[in-house]
PDB file of C-alpha atoms in Angstrom:
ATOM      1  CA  UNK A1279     102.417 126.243  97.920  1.00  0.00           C
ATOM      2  CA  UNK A1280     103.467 127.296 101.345  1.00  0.00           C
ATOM      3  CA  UNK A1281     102.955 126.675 104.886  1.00  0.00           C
ATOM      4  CA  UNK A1282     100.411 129.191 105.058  1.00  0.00           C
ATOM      5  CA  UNK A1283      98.202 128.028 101.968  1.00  0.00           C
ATOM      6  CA  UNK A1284      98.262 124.693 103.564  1.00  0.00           C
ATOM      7  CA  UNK A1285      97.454 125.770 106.736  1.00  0.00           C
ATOM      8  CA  UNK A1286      94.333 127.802 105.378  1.00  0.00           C
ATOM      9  CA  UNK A1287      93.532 124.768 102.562  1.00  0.00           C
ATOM     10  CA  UNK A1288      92.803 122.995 106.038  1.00  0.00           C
ATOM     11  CA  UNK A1289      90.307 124.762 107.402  1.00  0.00           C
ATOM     12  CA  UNK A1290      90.024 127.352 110.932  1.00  0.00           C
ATOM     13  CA  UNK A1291      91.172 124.498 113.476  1.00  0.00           C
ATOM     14  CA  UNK A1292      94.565 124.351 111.623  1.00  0.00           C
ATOM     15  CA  UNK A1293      95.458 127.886 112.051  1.00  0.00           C
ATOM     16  CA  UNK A1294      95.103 127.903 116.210  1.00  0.00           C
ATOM     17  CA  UNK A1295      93.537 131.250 115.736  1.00  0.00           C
ATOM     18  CA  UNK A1296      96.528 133.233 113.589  1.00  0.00           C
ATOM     19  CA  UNK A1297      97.603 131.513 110.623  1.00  0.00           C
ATOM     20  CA  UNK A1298     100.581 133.456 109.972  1.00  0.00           C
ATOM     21  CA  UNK A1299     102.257 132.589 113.411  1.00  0.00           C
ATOM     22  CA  UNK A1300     100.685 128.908 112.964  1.00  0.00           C
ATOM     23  CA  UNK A1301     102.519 129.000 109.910  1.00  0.00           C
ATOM     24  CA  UNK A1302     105.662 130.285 111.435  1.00  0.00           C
ATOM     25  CA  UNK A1303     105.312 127.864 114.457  1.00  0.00           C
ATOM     26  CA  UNK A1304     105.417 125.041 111.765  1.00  0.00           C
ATOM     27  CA  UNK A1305     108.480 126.410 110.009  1.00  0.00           C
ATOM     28  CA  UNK A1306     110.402 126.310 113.088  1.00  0.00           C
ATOM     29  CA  UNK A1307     110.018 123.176 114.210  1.00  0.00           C
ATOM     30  CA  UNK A1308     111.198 122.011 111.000  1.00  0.00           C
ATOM     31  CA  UNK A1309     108.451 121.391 108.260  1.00  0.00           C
ATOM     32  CA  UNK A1310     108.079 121.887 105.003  1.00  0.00           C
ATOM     33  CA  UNK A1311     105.093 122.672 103.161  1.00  0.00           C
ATOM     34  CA  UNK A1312     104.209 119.434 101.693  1.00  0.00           C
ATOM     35  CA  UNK A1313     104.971 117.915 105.636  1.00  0.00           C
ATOM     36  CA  UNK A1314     102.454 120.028 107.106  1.00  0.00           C
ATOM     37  CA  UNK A1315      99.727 119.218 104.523  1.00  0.00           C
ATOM     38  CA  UNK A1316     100.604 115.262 105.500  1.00  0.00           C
ATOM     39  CA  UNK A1317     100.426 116.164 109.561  1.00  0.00           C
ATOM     40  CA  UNK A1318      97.542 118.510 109.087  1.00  0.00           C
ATOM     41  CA  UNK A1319      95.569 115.318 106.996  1.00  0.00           C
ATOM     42  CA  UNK A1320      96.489 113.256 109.873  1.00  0.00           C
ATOM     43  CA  UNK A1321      94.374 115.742 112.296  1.00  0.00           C
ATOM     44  CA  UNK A1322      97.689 116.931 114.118  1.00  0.00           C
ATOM     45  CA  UNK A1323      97.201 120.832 114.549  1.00  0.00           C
ATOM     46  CA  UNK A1324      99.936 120.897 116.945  1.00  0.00           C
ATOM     47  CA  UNK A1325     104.075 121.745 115.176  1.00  0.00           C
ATOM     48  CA  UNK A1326     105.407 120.545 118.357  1.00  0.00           C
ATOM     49  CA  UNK A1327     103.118 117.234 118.738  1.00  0.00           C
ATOM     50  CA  UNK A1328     104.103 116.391 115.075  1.00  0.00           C
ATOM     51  CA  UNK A1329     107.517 117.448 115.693  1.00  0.00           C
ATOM     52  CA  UNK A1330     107.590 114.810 118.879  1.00  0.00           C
ATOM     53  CA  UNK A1331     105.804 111.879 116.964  1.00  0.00           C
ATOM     54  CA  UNK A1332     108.206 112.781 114.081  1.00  0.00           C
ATOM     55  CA  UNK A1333     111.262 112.261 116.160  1.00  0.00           C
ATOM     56  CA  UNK A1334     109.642 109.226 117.635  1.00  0.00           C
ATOM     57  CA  UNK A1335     109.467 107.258 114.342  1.00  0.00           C
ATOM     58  CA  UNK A1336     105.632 108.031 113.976  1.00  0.00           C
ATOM     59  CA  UNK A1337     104.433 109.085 110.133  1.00  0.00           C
ATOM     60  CA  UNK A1338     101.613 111.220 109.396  1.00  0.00           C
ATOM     61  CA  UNK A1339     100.396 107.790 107.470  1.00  0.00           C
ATOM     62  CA  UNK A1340     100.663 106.073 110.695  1.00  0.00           C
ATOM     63  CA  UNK A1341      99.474 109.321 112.451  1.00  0.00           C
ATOM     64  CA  UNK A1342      96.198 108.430 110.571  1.00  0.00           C
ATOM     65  CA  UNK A1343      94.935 105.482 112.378  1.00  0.00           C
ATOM     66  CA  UNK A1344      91.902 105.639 114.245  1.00  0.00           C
ATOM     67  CA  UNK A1345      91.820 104.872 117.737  1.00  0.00           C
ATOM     68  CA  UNK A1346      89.481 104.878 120.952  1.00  0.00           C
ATOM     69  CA  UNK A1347      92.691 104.421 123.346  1.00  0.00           C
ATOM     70  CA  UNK A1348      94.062 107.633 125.599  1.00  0.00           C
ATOM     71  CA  UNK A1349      92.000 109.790 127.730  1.00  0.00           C
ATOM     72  CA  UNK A1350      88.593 110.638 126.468  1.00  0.00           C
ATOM     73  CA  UNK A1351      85.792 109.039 125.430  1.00  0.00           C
ATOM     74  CA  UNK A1352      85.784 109.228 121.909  1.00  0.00           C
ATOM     75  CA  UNK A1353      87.649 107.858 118.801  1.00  0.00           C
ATOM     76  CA  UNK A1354      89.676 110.054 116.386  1.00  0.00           C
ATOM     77  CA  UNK A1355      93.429 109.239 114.787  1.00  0.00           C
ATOM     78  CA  UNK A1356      95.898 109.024 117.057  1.00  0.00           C
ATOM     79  CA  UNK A1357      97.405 112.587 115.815  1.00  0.00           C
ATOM     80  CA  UNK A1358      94.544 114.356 116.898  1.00  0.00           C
ATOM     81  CA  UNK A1359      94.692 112.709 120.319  1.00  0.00           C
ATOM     82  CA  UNK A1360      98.201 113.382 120.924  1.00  0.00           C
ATOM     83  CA  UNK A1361      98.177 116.667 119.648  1.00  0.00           C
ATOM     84  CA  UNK A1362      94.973 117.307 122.058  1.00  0.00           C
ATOM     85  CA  UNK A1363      96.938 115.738 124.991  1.00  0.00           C
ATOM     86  CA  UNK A1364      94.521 112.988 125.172  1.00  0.00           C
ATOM     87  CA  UNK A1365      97.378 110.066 124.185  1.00  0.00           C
ATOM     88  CA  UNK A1366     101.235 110.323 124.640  1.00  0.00           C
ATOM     89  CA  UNK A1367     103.670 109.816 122.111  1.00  0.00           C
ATOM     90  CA  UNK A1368     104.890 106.856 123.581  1.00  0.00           C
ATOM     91  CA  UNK A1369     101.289 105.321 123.896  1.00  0.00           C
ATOM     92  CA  UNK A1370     101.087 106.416 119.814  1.00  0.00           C
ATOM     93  CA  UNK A1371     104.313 104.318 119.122  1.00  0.00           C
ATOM     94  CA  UNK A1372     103.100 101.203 120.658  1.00  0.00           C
ATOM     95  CA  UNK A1373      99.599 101.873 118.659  1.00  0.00           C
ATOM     96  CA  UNK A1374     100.595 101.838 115.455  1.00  0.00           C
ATOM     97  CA  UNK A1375     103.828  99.306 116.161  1.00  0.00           C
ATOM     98  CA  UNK A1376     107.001 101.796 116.162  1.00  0.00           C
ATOM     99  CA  UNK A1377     109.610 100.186 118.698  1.00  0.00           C
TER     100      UNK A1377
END
């Protein structure tokens, strides 16, 4: 499977519009296929947000947890929320206990 099966296997907010460059986009900031199914699951549409969280310890399985913290009223996992600019990766990493 590649990048862009996974990206389309996830549905039209995955893509950002154009899934071949979405695709691309995830190849250069270093996924694989099988990593961007796992960030994608997590609700991180954003290479560069997973590449971040990535670098700062965070999993996609710990990308996963549900939280109401951040901006916005509303409670989604905390890869959505960073990838929508509504928590920082630093707030993430205390969240879900990477120090």
């Amino acid at each position: 499977m590649t990048i862009r099966d996974v990206i389309e296997k996830h549905g039209h907010f995955a893509p950002g519009g154009n899934p071949d460059d979405t695709a691309e986009t995830w190849a250069e900031s270093g996924f694989e296929a099988h990593e961007v199914d796992e960030w994608l699951a997590a609700r991180c549409f954003d290479p560069s947000c997973a590449r971040d969280l990535a670098d700062a310890g965070v999993t996609p399985d710990m990308a996963r947890m549900k939280t109401g913290a951040g901006s916005g009223d509303y409670v989604d996992t905390v890869g959505f929320k960073v990838s929508t600019s509504d928590l920082e990766v630093e707030e993430a990493r205390d969240l879900v206990g990477v120090y």
